Amino acid sequence: MKKFTILMSVAVLALSSGAASAAEKIKIATEGAYAPFNFVADDGSLQGFDVDIAKALCEKMKADCEIVKQEWDGMIPGLLAKKFDAIAASMSITAERKQKIDFSEKYYNTPAVIVARKDAKIAVDANGNPTDEGLKGMKIGVQRSTIHENYARAHFKDSEIVVYDSADNANLDLVNGRIDARMDDILALQEGILKAEGGDDFKVYGKGFVGGELGEGVGIGVRKEDTKLRDEFSKAIQEIRADGTYKKINDKYFNFDAYGD
Amino acid sequence: MSFDFPLIWNSLPDLLGRGLVLTIQLTVLSVLVGLCLAVPLGILRASRNPWISKPIYIYTYVFRGTPLLIQLFLIYYGFGQFRWIKSTFLWDFLREGFWCCLIAFTLNTAAYTTEILRGAIQNVPHGEVEAARAIGMSRFTVLRRIILPQAFRIMLPAYSNEVVLMLQATSIASLVTLLELTGVARVIIARTFAPYELFITIALIYLALTYGIIWLFKKWEQHLMRHLGERPADAPQEGALATR
Amino acid sequence: MFDLKGYGHLLFEGALVTIEVAICAMIVAIALGLVGAAGKLSRNPVAHFVANTYTIVIRGVPELVLLLLIYFGGTVLLQTIAARLFGHEEPIDINNFVAGVLVIGFVYGAFATEVFRGAFQSIPKGQIEAAMACGMSKGQVFWRIKLPQVWRFAIPGLGNVWLVLLKATAIISVIGLPELTRQSTIVMNPTRKPFTVFLIAAALYLIMTAVSDVFRHRFERRAAAGIRQI
């Protein structure tokens, strides 16, 4: 009786998966909590720079794509478990992640910065970036499993690193005064804190950090064995850079070229 | 599927030294404070005067009728909406995730414990109360010497369940950045991509804690029932799962 | 204070998803509960052991940990099983709805197991003996005598399980299912009104609980119909 039930349920799952794969769709996951790169609009749809880029790439690849929502924590496990086929969620290309998955070439690269209250007394270096000493004893909020968490843990050893499930929740806690500073991508912090309600009291400290733990820019994540898909994405990125599609999307969100050099 | 045992071994100091300690702190503090609140509330809730019992029923109904997670988020994120709160002493507590968890957990467990105690008080045999009144005890003395000790004995099995559920509920503290057992595990998983190893390890730790608590309450119950001699205790059956 | 900048409807849509998940999970829980109770009451040592382990583990591990374990680990496990059994290499897609339903159903299946065990034991022995004496087989006794009656004894307990299960679905927000709690955390950010948002969410949960309470009383009365009231 029991064995039969298990067999039945496995069979049902197997059937449903067969139907899903027949359509040959590329499922692309994004988070929806990282404005302006990806967020949930008031009609409940997924939007943002990542989403627009992903759609443009699919158009170039003449592929039938579906954007799905996935919590950040489950991105890489979900990709490996074939819940979806690609990640377009502002995921930076790092050596650590490359042990598990593969990436297309980068589609944007912007610096990481510290945001804190304007009146916070933080010592800065020549670039205006906060020094390790300047952040001593402070609570710095980062999103779990991000380059920013890794960077903060490696460099700001005298600070308390507080990890959040999503960037949105960390932003809210900074505005509420539960943490002293946030480390994240400059554009995400501008959108999530400075432009949002209560953001007037905050500012970006310095020009920002690049390289090292922060990786080589943001790419589309794919499974290691899907080399063909990876190359198609890379080629499509080149194409939208060349034909002006990228610039159009870029200008919709930013007033400078997010691609970097 | 291979299992990374050295990873588990290396994670144990963090899991036990930090995570477990905070888990136990949260559980013990919220259960103790919750019980202190529940005793007067439970007595009043058992009152026959609706003007006394109804308001307390509303409190317990609201806290038992909504998810603990929503209560926690309401306290943790919600109060930040009001600027005036941030300029009062309240914010010194609400600013800390630890206090938000403690407040939410305490109010929640107090609501359940109040109802458990009310049920127990109403199940104290009438004869005992009448006998005590007959030999001239005052109402307060009856409450203190007869009703409460009896009610406590009656409620113990249900209460041990409440403590177990509270222990497990502390895992949601990880959702508001606290590094208790589940929180520490998730930080390590983010670094090592080893969900099986860590989650199974903490599952075993929770399992051990749960049955430790159940065992302690069993011993306590036997201690309280010892004067009843050979009569079997009217405890629920082995392994019964009470729901909240 | 109550202006949610056009995001308010997401909360109501979330409440609908909560109800959907809860109903599906309850069906899973009842099915598992019947199987579990059969295992616990069975004289087969293996079935007995499996059913006992199930309830012991569920009682000892927080839902959140089980949810994360099954969500992050379960897919890979299922795929391995499917590949071994059927040589099935296609990806198995457990979306977060299915994962949530399975986890909540699995957890509350253990609670339902205890409810059904008690209910089966409440069926008067005399009836079963009488049925056997009439020459009914064991299967006939189960389908004709036990199953129709077990509901009557199980309904109060199941009503309780339902109320707890309904609130437990909030935990599925962690894996991103757009139910009420998840939608609340989404809406709180653009609106910056977390208090308002969670207050509305709490009210919606409370309404669901209150409505369930009404139905529970009605069901209990119907289940008790035809039984002499003492």
XYZ file of C-alpha atoms in Angstrom:
735
model
C 0.000 0.000 0.000
C 2.682 2.398 1.099
C 5.083 1.436 -1.680
C 2.286 1.945 -4.152
C 1.623 5.465 -2.882
C 5.270 6.431 -3.264
C 5.433 4.973 -6.763
C 2.290 6.828 -7.717
C 3.567 10.154 -6.491
C 6.893 9.733 -8.242
C 5.060 8.819 -11.438
C 2.870 11.900 -11.213
C 5.914 14.103 -10.739
C 7.675 12.412 -13.637
C 4.701 12.998 -15.910
C 4.390 16.655 -15.034
C 8.087 17.227 -15.651
C 7.907 15.540 -19.036
C 5.238 17.963 -20.157
C 7.244 20.953 -19.006
C 10.403 20.082 -20.900
C 8.615 19.381 -24.172
C 8.152 23.105 -24.863
C 11.948 23.744 -25.071
C 11.642 26.936 -23.124
C 14.561 28.705 -21.499
C 13.597 29.506 -17.931
C 15.501 32.466 -16.534
C 15.444 33.178 -12.809
C 15.611 36.562 -11.152
C 15.125 37.668 -7.566
C 12.735 40.608 -7.604
C 14.126 42.328 -4.527
C 17.046 44.296 -5.983
C 15.775 47.459 -7.591
C 16.523 48.856 -10.137
C 18.055 45.622 -11.441
C 15.123 43.399 -10.590
C 11.972 44.130 -8.636
C 8.272 43.373 -8.340
C 6.110 46.098 -9.879
C 2.754 47.087 -8.401
C 0.957 44.775 -10.841
C 3.006 41.871 -9.463
C 5.207 41.467 -12.565
C 9.003 41.159 -12.543
C 10.805 44.158 -13.975
C 14.159 45.900 -13.987
C 17.472 46.127 -15.823
C 18.288 42.411 -15.464
C 14.860 41.450 -16.752
C 15.014 43.807 -19.745
C 18.509 42.616 -20.656
C 17.440 38.978 -20.367
C 14.474 39.586 -22.644
C 16.652 41.403 -25.188
C 19.160 38.543 -25.166
C 16.395 36.014 -25.753
C 15.147 38.024 -28.677
C 18.602 37.992 -30.236
C 18.918 34.259 -29.583
C 15.417 33.722 -31.046
C 14.631 31.717 -27.935
C 11.347 31.341 -26.114
C 12.071 32.578 -22.611
C 10.189 32.693 -19.366
C 11.267 34.856 -16.430
C 10.705 33.146 -13.086
C 11.078 34.414 -9.541
C 13.559 32.788 -7.199
C 14.810 33.741 -3.744
C 18.509 34.635 -3.719
C 19.492 31.801 -1.372
C 18.128 29.223 -3.771
C 19.603 30.643 -6.988
C 22.569 28.320 -7.461
C 20.902 25.230 -5.921
C 17.850 25.883 -8.120
C 19.955 26.165 -11.261
C 21.803 22.952 -10.424
C 18.517 21.197 -9.693
C 17.288 22.311 -13.148
C 14.392 24.325 -11.766
C 15.457 26.858 -14.386
C 18.198 27.158 -17.004
C 19.803 30.534 -16.433
C 20.218 33.243 -13.794
C 19.774 36.917 -14.632
C 19.786 38.361 -11.153
C 22.798 40.682 -10.929
C 24.982 37.748 -9.981
C 28.653 38.633 -10.134
C 31.175 36.345 -11.773
C 33.490 35.084 -9.034
C 36.013 32.279 -8.765
C 34.038 30.820 -5.856
C 30.795 30.573 -7.847
C 32.633 29.283 -10.921
C 33.398 26.112 -8.989
C 29.678 25.327 -9.087
C 28.293 27.026 -12.180
C 29.428 28.871 -15.290
C 28.789 32.396 -16.550
C 28.365 34.236 -19.825
C 30.648 37.221 -20.224
C 29.692 40.241 -18.127
C 26.737 42.440 -19.039
C 27.434 45.133 -16.475
C 30.042 46.069 -13.917
C 29.506 48.804 -11.385
C 31.400 49.476 -8.152
C 30.347 48.463 -4.658
C 30.051 51.243 -2.106
C 29.268 51.981 1.502
C 26.169 54.015 2.315
C 25.683 55.472 5.776
C 24.102 58.470 7.478
C 25.451 61.829 6.282
C 26.424 62.769 9.820
C 28.209 59.477 10.554
C 31.841 60.138 11.412
C 33.619 57.680 9.136
C 37.298 58.062 8.326
C 37.970 57.821 4.572
C 40.991 57.224 2.336
C 42.199 59.227 -0.676
C 39.321 57.925 -2.840
C 36.777 58.881 -0.219
C 36.178 55.197 0.571
C 35.710 54.323 4.236
C 38.753 52.691 5.794
C 38.690 49.556 7.936
C 39.513 51.763 10.897
C 36.729 54.182 9.996
C 34.106 51.449 10.136
C 35.392 49.948 13.353
C 32.649 48.796 15.706
C 29.901 49.556 13.209
C 27.152 47.202 12.091
C 27.363 46.746 8.328
C 24.374 45.170 6.579
C 24.882 42.923 3.552
C 22.826 40.382 1.671
C 23.575 36.724 2.408
C 25.798 34.886 -0.121
C 26.866 37.952 -2.053
C 30.209 39.388 -3.105
C 29.486 42.202 -0.685
C 29.209 39.815 2.229
C 32.518 38.221 1.244
C 34.228 41.564 0.777
C 32.962 42.991 4.052
C 33.985 39.890 5.993
C 37.459 39.935 4.429
C 38.185 43.648 4.825
C 36.150 45.152 7.644
C 37.340 42.816 10.317
C 36.572 45.128 13.217
C 32.952 45.658 12.184
C 29.931 43.483 12.861
C 28.644 42.051 9.578
C 24.859 41.572 9.666
C 23.462 39.328 6.913
C 19.983 39.652 5.400
C 17.884 37.425 3.152
C 17.302 40.281 0.736
C 18.800 43.685 -0.031
C 15.384 45.275 0.494
C 15.178 44.158 4.113
C 18.708 45.391 4.784
C 17.843 48.801 3.308
C 14.817 49.086 5.539
C 16.908 48.305 8.610
C 19.494 50.957 7.671
C 16.792 53.603 7.304
C 15.305 52.480 10.624
C 18.678 52.807 12.304
C 19.170 49.171 13.204
C 22.464 49.005 11.353
C 25.045 51.748 10.749
C 26.008 51.142 7.138
C 25.156 49.128 4.043
C 27.549 47.677 1.549
C 26.140 46.895 -1.876
C 26.190 47.855 -5.525
C 26.131 51.650 -5.935
C 23.075 51.671 -8.210
C 21.104 49.332 -5.968
C 21.820 51.521 -2.938
C 20.939 54.732 -4.773
C 17.596 53.264 -5.760
C 16.877 51.379 -2.548
C 17.957 54.019 -0.027
C 18.867 57.448 -1.375
C 15.863 57.799 -3.706
C 13.439 56.098 -1.329
C 11.480 57.569 1.550
C 13.761 58.661 4.399
C 16.795 58.560 2.106
C 17.704 62.252 2.497
C 19.752 61.577 5.612
C 22.075 59.164 3.814
C 24.953 59.429 1.373
C 27.391 57.333 -0.614
C 30.886 57.295 0.833
C 33.579 57.446 -1.837
C 34.050 56.181 -5.370
C 33.673 52.582 -4.358
C 35.498 49.287 -4.441
C 36.200 46.955 -7.392
C 38.039 43.691 -8.013
C 39.172 41.035 -5.570
C 36.221 39.441 -3.765
C 33.951 41.666 -5.821
C 34.508 39.604 -8.964
C 34.663 40.499 -12.636
C 31.268 42.027 -13.264
C 27.821 40.544 -13.592
C 27.057 37.726 -16.027
C 24.247 35.319 -16.887
C 24.680 32.167 -14.818
C 24.254 28.757 -16.469
C 25.030 25.151 -15.582
C 28.580 24.028 -16.369
C 27.508 21.468 -18.940
C 25.435 24.002 -20.898
C 28.403 25.494 -22.735
C 26.339 26.083 -25.857
C 23.778 28.154 -23.977
C 26.578 30.094 -22.271
C 28.205 30.962 -25.615
C 24.852 31.981 -27.078
C 24.299 34.382 -24.203
C 27.815 35.835 -24.588
C 27.328 36.323 -28.302
C 23.941 37.971 -27.755
C 25.480 40.362 -25.208
C 27.997 41.433 -27.879
C 25.159 41.896 -30.354
C 22.975 44.089 -28.132
C 26.059 46.131 -27.227
C 26.751 46.671 -30.923
C 23.248 47.452 -32.198
C 22.205 49.979 -29.552
C 19.653 47.789 -27.743
C 21.858 47.772 -24.663
C 22.159 51.552 -24.655
C 18.400 51.916 -24.877
C 17.841 49.687 -21.869
C 20.757 51.269 -20.001
C 19.421 54.794 -20.503
C 16.022 53.772 -19.222
C 17.573 53.184 -15.777
C 20.948 54.942 -15.537
C 22.599 58.173 -16.642
C 25.959 56.523 -17.412
C 27.084 53.310 -19.087
C 26.701 50.503 -16.556
C 28.782 48.147 -18.733
C 32.051 49.486 -17.297
C 35.333 49.360 -19.207
C 25.543 12.053 -2.790
C 28.558 12.257 -0.552
C 28.508 13.579 2.940
C 31.183 16.025 4.058
C 31.863 14.931 7.648
C 34.962 17.115 8.235
C 32.805 20.144 7.355
C 30.279 19.189 10.044
C 33.075 18.688 12.557
C 34.583 22.084 11.724
C 31.200 23.807 11.975
C 30.372 22.426 15.407
C 32.173 25.131 17.426
C 30.143 27.846 15.678
C 26.888 25.882 15.815
C 27.157 24.898 19.467
C 29.172 27.814 20.827
C 27.107 30.595 19.281
C 23.966 29.202 17.715
C 22.889 26.740 20.370
C 23.575 29.203 23.180
C 21.332 31.832 21.603
C 18.622 29.268 20.816
C 18.550 28.178 24.448
C 18.587 31.783 25.710
C 15.637 32.707 23.517
C 13.666 29.605 24.486
C 14.269 29.783 28.233
C 13.693 33.540 28.557
C 10.523 33.662 26.479
C 9.061 30.580 28.175
C 9.806 31.875 31.686
C 8.543 35.409 31.122
C 5.589 34.000 29.180
C 4.669 31.778 32.121
C 4.884 34.709 34.553
C 2.426 36.622 32.351
C 0.191 33.602 31.825
C -0.433 32.821 35.511
C -2.399 35.988 36.348
C -3.949 36.066 32.867
C -5.026 32.436 33.110
C -6.640 32.985 36.523
C -8.554 36.012 35.256
C -9.439 34.191 32.038
C -11.089 31.441 34.107
C -13.232 34.051 35.838
C -16.987 33.760 35.412
C -17.279 37.533 34.962
C -17.262 38.209 31.187
C -15.934 41.744 31.717
C -12.769 40.169 33.059
C -12.424 37.060 30.922
C -13.470 38.446 27.508
C -10.684 41.018 27.048
C -8.125 38.353 27.841
C -9.847 35.993 25.417
C -9.481 38.635 22.707
C -5.745 38.808 23.404
C -5.303 35.044 23.286
C -7.532 34.716 20.221
C -5.552 37.284 18.240
C -2.185 35.821 19.167
C -3.312 32.247 18.576
C -5.174 33.155 15.383
C -2.255 34.727 13.506
C 1.143 33.278 12.545
C 4.021 33.940 14.921
C 6.056 35.021 11.902
C 3.610 37.864 11.214
C 3.729 38.898 14.873
C 7.529 38.962 14.735
C 7.631 40.987 11.510
C 5.042 43.388 12.904
C 7.289 44.080 15.872
C 10.631 43.971 14.048
C 9.823 45.869 10.850
C 6.469 47.406 11.794
C 7.397 49.756 14.610
C 10.086 51.357 12.472
C 7.263 52.970 10.482
C 6.646 55.467 13.289
C 9.294 58.116 13.675
C 8.134 59.088 17.155
C 8.853 55.626 18.510
C 12.463 55.961 17.466
C 12.951 58.953 19.753
C 11.658 57.122 22.832
C 13.366 54.625 25.113
C 11.310 51.897 23.422
C 13.592 52.065 20.441
C 16.572 51.047 22.574
C 14.862 47.654 22.804
C 13.148 47.483 19.425
C 16.423 48.368 17.737
C 17.836 45.002 18.763
C 16.597 41.970 16.861
C 17.073 39.933 20.025
C 14.526 41.988 21.953
C 12.035 41.945 19.085
C 12.196 38.160 19.056
C 11.899 37.971 22.818
C 8.835 40.248 22.842
C 7.112 38.376 20.015
C 7.885 34.919 21.411
C 6.874 35.889 24.958
C 3.542 37.403 23.967
C 2.837 34.395 21.772
C 3.669 31.700 24.309
C 1.868 33.657 27.044
C -1.321 33.526 24.947
C -1.144 29.751 24.516
C -0.121 29.149 28.122
C -2.997 31.318 29.379
C -5.482 29.073 27.577
C -3.752 25.910 28.772
C -3.902 27.179 32.356
C -7.538 28.223 32.023
C -8.426 24.723 30.829
C -6.541 23.210 33.735
C -8.152 25.505 36.334
C -11.594 24.619 35.049
C -10.710 20.933 35.330
C -9.728 21.060 38.988
C -12.277 18.784 40.729
C -15.058 20.814 42.293
C -15.138 18.704 45.419
C -11.625 19.749 46.380
C -12.471 23.434 46.081
C -15.697 23.005 48.055
C -13.923 21.017 50.743
C -11.297 23.718 51.118
C -13.973 26.402 51.371
C -15.843 24.290 53.913
C -12.882 24.143 56.287
C -12.750 27.946 56.130
C -10.052 28.769 53.625
C -10.351 32.205 52.046
C -10.813 32.448 48.280
C -7.213 33.542 47.833
C -5.905 30.682 49.971
C -7.972 28.206 47.974
C -6.469 29.606 44.804
C -2.928 29.467 46.130
C -3.042 26.176 48.012
C -5.559 24.118 46.071
C -6.432 25.377 42.599
C -3.049 26.504 41.276
C -1.015 23.466 42.418
C -3.681 21.125 41.060
C -4.035 23.064 37.813
C -0.280 23.042 37.350
C -0.198 19.271 37.690
C -3.031 18.908 35.194
C -1.484 21.277 32.651
C 2.037 19.865 32.756
C 1.783 17.502 29.745
C 0.217 20.194 27.559
C 2.705 22.725 28.833
C 5.701 20.551 28.002
C 4.364 20.551 24.470
C 4.171 24.317 24.459
C 7.816 24.528 25.538
C 8.850 22.171 22.746
C 6.920 24.221 20.187
C 8.559 27.382 21.493
C 12.009 25.848 21.131
C 11.253 25.097 17.498
C 9.678 28.482 16.933
C 12.958 30.181 17.862
C 14.293 29.027 14.492
C 12.402 31.868 12.823
C 14.618 34.342 14.682
C 17.077 33.617 11.870
C 14.706 35.463 9.519
C 15.377 38.730 11.344
C 19.180 38.335 11.204
C 19.668 36.581 14.547
C 22.437 34.018 14.560
C 20.817 31.240 16.545
C 21.176 27.625 15.492
C 19.353 27.963 12.165
C 20.922 31.361 11.467
C 24.459 30.101 11.995
C 23.740 27.090 9.782
C 22.509 29.338 6.985
C 25.607 31.534 7.188
C 27.836 28.475 6.906
C 25.755 27.098 4.021
C 26.105 30.393 2.154
C 29.865 29.946 2.351
C 30.123 26.225 1.699
C 27.078 25.354 -0.471
C 26.499 22.321 1.785
C 22.803 22.400 2.727
C 22.413 18.689 3.506
C 25.250 18.478 5.955
C 24.332 21.569 7.944
C 20.556 21.214 7.979
C 20.727 17.546 8.974
C 23.211 18.388 11.726
C 21.021 21.089 13.239
C 17.941 18.891 12.784
C 19.665 16.327 15.003
C 20.536 18.999 17.568
C 16.907 20.186 17.688
C 15.772 16.568 17.949
C 18.056 16.010 20.947
C 16.884 19.233 22.620
C 13.222 18.339 22.053
C 13.479 14.922 23.612
C 15.639 16.335 26.389
C 12.827 18.735 27.281
C 10.197 15.997 27.052
C 12.290 13.754 29.322
C 12.759 16.511 31.899
C 9.031 17.222 32.027
C 8.294 13.489 32.373
C 10.601 13.308 35.392
C 8.994 16.397 36.880
C 5.539 14.978 36.321
C 6.488 11.730 38.040
C 7.857 13.785 40.914
C 4.597 15.707 41.273
C 2.531 12.535 41.010
C 4.586 10.515 43.508
C 2.064 10.945 46.336
C -0.529 9.214 44.203
C 1.330 5.959 44.760
C 0.581 3.112 42.408
C -2.219 4.921 40.621
C -1.169 5.440 37.009
C -0.716 9.065 36.050
C -3.396 10.350 33.718
C -0.791 11.665 31.303
C -1.467 11.469 27.561
C -0.257 8.468 25.619
C 3.334 7.997 24.650
C 4.408 10.139 21.701
C 1.142 12.026 21.472
C 1.481 15.129 19.348
C -0.559 17.988 20.661
C -1.117 20.802 18.233
C -1.184 24.446 19.015
C -1.506 55.448 6.921
C -3.459 52.985 4.804
C -2.291 54.198 1.379
C -0.294 51.334 -0.126
C 0.531 53.040 -3.437
C -1.432 50.545 -5.506
C 0.320 47.509 -4.023
C -2.572 46.575 -1.725
C -4.146 44.059 -4.089
C -1.010 41.896 -3.855
C -1.943 41.160 -0.233
C -5.374 39.861 -1.181
C -3.911 37.749 -3.971
C -1.445 36.410 -1.407
C -4.303 35.481 0.898
C -5.834 33.404 -1.903
C -2.542 31.570 -2.430
C -2.383 30.927 1.322
C -5.822 29.303 1.188
C -4.848 27.221 -1.860
C -1.637 25.999 -0.250
C -3.398 25.248 3.018
C -6.141 23.198 1.356
C -3.684 21.189 -0.756
C -1.413 20.631 2.259
C -4.406 19.509 4.336
C -5.275 16.885 1.727
C -1.682 15.615 1.796
C -1.752 15.642 5.606
C -4.987 13.627 5.766
C -3.650 11.070 3.287
C -0.374 10.729 5.187
C -2.274 10.671 8.477
C -4.366 7.684 7.377
C -1.280 5.833 6.140
C 0.660 6.776 9.277
C -2.109 5.643 11.595
C -2.395 2.374 9.697
C 1.349 1.954 10.205
C 1.206 2.717 13.909
C -1.659 0.287 14.496
C -0.204 -2.379 12.246
C 1.371 -5.545 13.650
C 3.994 -5.394 10.899
C 7.206 -4.296 12.699
C 8.579 -2.442 9.658
C 5.427 -0.388 9.110
C 5.268 0.311 12.823
C 8.888 1.452 12.906
C 8.534 3.704 9.837
C 5.381 5.361 11.186
C 6.946 5.918 14.607
C 10.152 7.363 13.183
C 8.058 9.701 11.080
C 6.185 11.216 14.015
C 9.278 11.320 16.234
C 11.354 13.194 13.663
C 8.563 15.638 12.808
C 7.991 16.415 16.459
C 11.659 17.132 17.054
C 12.638 19.326 14.100
C 11.418 22.881 13.378
C 9.295 23.347 10.261
C 11.680 25.979 8.949
C 14.612 23.559 9.021
C 12.563 20.808 7.342
C 11.370 23.283 4.726
C 14.874 24.459 3.862
C 16.212 20.912 3.898
C 13.518 19.591 1.571
C 13.550 22.661 -0.653
C 17.299 22.765 -1.168
C 17.973 19.073 -0.910
C 14.731 17.371 -1.865
C 14.854 18.065 -5.587
C 18.203 16.426 -6.006
C 17.066 13.471 -3.911
C 13.881 12.983 -5.943
C 15.852 13.159 -9.153
C 18.206 10.471 -7.940
C 15.252 8.268 -7.003
C 13.527 8.827 -10.335
C 16.721 8.100 -12.250
C 17.227 4.834 -10.354
C 13.628 3.666 -10.658
C 12.736 4.654 -14.188
C 16.004 5.673 -15.776
C 14.275 9.020 -15.926
C 16.834 11.681 -16.777
C 14.558 14.658 -17.383
C 14.583 17.366 -14.716
C 11.896 17.080 -12.105
C 10.432 20.459 -11.495
C 9.383 20.944 -7.893
C 8.189 24.502 -7.875
C 7.854 26.265 -4.579
C 4.109 25.647 -4.466
C 4.603 21.893 -4.614
C 7.551 22.058 -2.204
C 5.528 24.110 0.260
C 2.500 21.833 0.040
C 4.675 18.750 0.506
C 6.546 20.114 3.523
C 3.481 21.444 5.331
C 1.513 18.333 4.386
C 4.369 16.141 5.567
C 4.684 17.940 8.915
C 0.969 18.043 9.661
C 0.572 14.500 8.361
C 2.361 13.516 11.572
C -0.200 15.415 13.632
C -3.021 13.865 11.595
C -1.458 10.447 12.209
C -2.002 10.881 15.943
C -5.539 12.116 15.363
C -6.443 9.123 13.187
C -4.752 6.662 15.499
C -6.901 7.894 18.346
C -9.976 7.858 16.124
C -9.440 4.267 14.931
C -9.008 3.185 18.538
C -12.276 4.890 19.464
C -14.306 2.667 17.183
C -16.090 0.204 19.475
C -14.420 -3.206 19.344
C -17.791 -4.893 19.427
C -18.693 -3.560 15.994
C -15.544 -4.976 14.454
C -16.070 -8.322 16.144
C -19.669 -8.357 14.972
C -18.600 -7.605 11.395
C -15.983 -10.370 11.499
C -18.598 -12.719 12.906
C -20.835 -11.923 9.921
C -17.990 -13.179 7.764
C -16.581 -9.885 6.485
C -12.972 -9.926 5.384
C -10.410 -7.561 6.928
C -10.649 -5.299 3.892
C -14.410 -5.178 4.098
C -14.231 -4.338 7.772
C -11.874 -1.459 6.968
C -13.934 -0.007 4.107
C -17.410 -0.607 5.514
C -17.018 -0.296 9.267
C -13.843 1.565 10.167
C -13.395 4.204 7.453
C -16.966 5.604 7.513
C -16.830 5.967 11.275
C -13.281 7.137 11.758
C -14.185 10.582 10.399
C -16.668 11.105 13.165
C -14.005 10.641 15.823
C -11.298 12.420 13.854
C -13.122 15.623 12.927
C -12.501 17.622 16.110
C -8.791 16.759 15.963
C -8.568 17.467 12.249
C -10.229 20.835 12.784
C -7.449 21.652 15.190
C -4.792 20.482 12.716
C -6.343 22.677 10.030
C -6.186 25.809 12.197
C -2.525 25.231 13.021
C -1.643 24.278 9.466
C -3.243 27.436 8.110
C -0.907 29.609 10.154
C 2.072 27.374 9.472
C 1.866 28.173 5.762
C 3.428 31.555 6.598
C 6.784 29.817 6.821
C 6.667 28.958 3.087
C 7.307 32.649 2.434
C 10.974 31.835 3.063
C 11.236 29.905 -0.200
C 9.483 32.698 -2.080
C 5.988 31.347 -2.642
C 3.825 34.460 -3.113
C 1.452 33.676 -0.251
C 0.240 36.295 2.210
C 3.389 36.630 4.342
C 5.712 36.719 1.329
C 3.554 39.321 -0.409
C 3.616 41.392 2.783
C 7.413 41.481 2.820
C 7.373 42.418 -0.866
C 4.860 45.231 -0.364
C 6.551 46.658 2.737
C 9.594 47.823 0.770
C 8.234 50.085 -1.964
C 5.524 51.425 0.366
C 7.783 51.742 3.426
C 4.738 50.977 5.565
C 5.604 47.699 7.272
C 3.268 48.249 10.216
C 0.241 48.844 8.019
C 1.129 45.931 5.782
C 1.611 43.380 8.563
C -1.449 44.646 10.407
C -3.558 43.985 7.316
C -1.905 40.586 6.905
C -2.641 39.740 10.552
C -6.275 40.780 10.071
C -6.567 38.576 6.973
C -5.161 35.575 8.852
C -7.534 36.290 11.717
C -10.503 36.326 9.345
C -9.411 32.990 7.889
C -9.131 31.544 11.401
C -12.524 32.896 12.428
C -14.252 31.562 9.303
C -12.553 28.185 9.814
C -13.844 28.167 13.387
C -17.421 28.586 12.196
C -17.031 25.734 9.720
C -15.348 23.570 12.325
C -18.265 23.897 14.718
C -20.694 23.111 11.927
C -18.726 20.027 10.870
C -18.466 18.826 14.434
C -22.193 19.117 14.885
C -22.843 17.247 11.639
C -20.363 14.550 12.528
C -22.100 14.094 15.852
C -25.571 13.932 14.259
C -27.340 10.700 14.970
C -25.257 10.097 18.053
C -27.134 10.229 21.290
C -26.054 13.270 23.259
C -25.475 12.584 26.909
